[in-house]
Each structure stands twice: as structure tokens, then as C-alpha cells.
């Protein structure tokens, strides 16, 4: 990293720090404090778990029957077009 890049990054950091200090000095500041990822519902977690289980089982079957991804993708699209799967 050259000196100009280091100086630019330092200025960005300095500007961000100055902005944070200004926010703290305001009366009744509404700080935008990150609190982590949003909480997911139990239904979303269960759906994700089912999706992962399906994918694991599908990969296992693909390996067991020596089927390439392309063949399985065509099969799934065909079943979907026929209304056999959602």
C-alpha cells in the first residue's frame, strides 16, 4: 500500500471518528448502534432446516446414483413444470 493510500484511509478513519464524536455531543442523540443480525422466527428456522435436510438428502442420492447436477436440475424443472413440486 503506498503512502497516498495510507493517508486516504487515515483521513476516512479520522472523519468517521469525528462524526461519532459529534453524534455523542448532541443532546438526546439517537445512536444507530448495531445490535447484530435480525432475529428470525421459529417458522423461518424450521423452514431453513428442512431446506438444508432436503439438500443433504438430494446430494446423497445424486452421489449414490451417480447423477450430475445438470441432470437433476432438468428433472426438478420438469417436475416443477408438471406441478409435482412447488
PDB file of C-alpha atoms in Angstrom, residues 46-76:
ATOM      1  CA  UNK A  46     -37.619 -24.741  10.718  1.00  0.00           C
ATOM      2  CA  UNK A  47     -38.051 -23.988   7.008  1.00  0.00           C
ATOM      3  CA  UNK A  48     -34.323 -23.386   6.660  1.00  0.00           C
ATOM      4  CA  UNK A  49     -33.593 -26.623   8.496  1.00  0.00           C
ATOM      5  CA  UNK A  50     -35.959 -28.547   6.201  1.00  0.00           C
ATOM      6  CA  UNK A  51     -34.339 -26.964   3.140  1.00  0.00           C
ATOM      7  CA  UNK A  52     -30.882 -27.981   4.353  1.00  0.00           C
ATOM      8  CA  UNK A  53     -32.072 -31.519   5.098  1.00  0.00           C
ATOM      9  CA  UNK A  54     -33.584 -31.749   1.602  1.00  0.00           C
ATOM     10  CA  UNK A  55     -30.352 -30.532   0.027  1.00  0.00           C
ATOM     11  CA  UNK A  56     -28.269 -33.033   2.012  1.00  0.00           C
ATOM     12  CA  UNK A  57     -30.576 -35.896   1.014  1.00  0.00           C
ATOM     13  CA  UNK A  58     -30.603 -34.788  -2.634  1.00  0.00           C
ATOM     14  CA  UNK A  59     -26.794 -34.627  -2.746  1.00  0.00           C
ATOM     15  CA  UNK A  60     -26.617 -38.061  -1.132  1.00  0.00           C
ATOM     16  CA  UNK A  61     -28.978 -39.518  -3.744  1.00  0.00           C
ATOM     17  CA  UNK A  62     -27.093 -37.809  -6.563  1.00  0.00           C
ATOM     18  CA  UNK A  63     -23.879 -39.393  -5.331  1.00  0.00           C
ATOM     19  CA  UNK A  64     -25.484 -42.802  -4.756  1.00  0.00           C
ATOM     20  CA  UNK A  65     -26.953 -42.912  -8.277  1.00  0.00           C
ATOM     21  CA  UNK A  66     -24.036 -41.066  -9.929  1.00  0.00           C
ATOM     22  CA  UNK A  67     -26.254 -38.306 -11.313  1.00  0.00           C
ATOM     23  CA  UNK A  68     -24.679 -34.989 -12.348  1.00  0.00           C
ATOM     24  CA  UNK A  69     -26.129 -31.657 -11.215  1.00  0.00           C
ATOM     25  CA  UNK A  70     -27.345 -30.838 -14.728  1.00  0.00           C
ATOM     26  CA  UNK A  71     -29.467 -33.995 -14.979  1.00  0.00           C
ATOM     27  CA  UNK A  72     -31.001 -33.422 -11.570  1.00  0.00           C
ATOM     28  CA  UNK A  73     -31.695 -29.768 -12.396  1.00  0.00           C
ATOM     29  CA  UNK A  74     -33.529 -30.802 -15.586  1.00  0.00           C
ATOM     30  CA  UNK A  75     -35.529 -33.393 -13.620  1.00  0.00           C
ATOM     31  CA  UNK A  76     -36.506 -30.860 -10.947  1.00  0.00           C
TER      32      UNK A  76
END
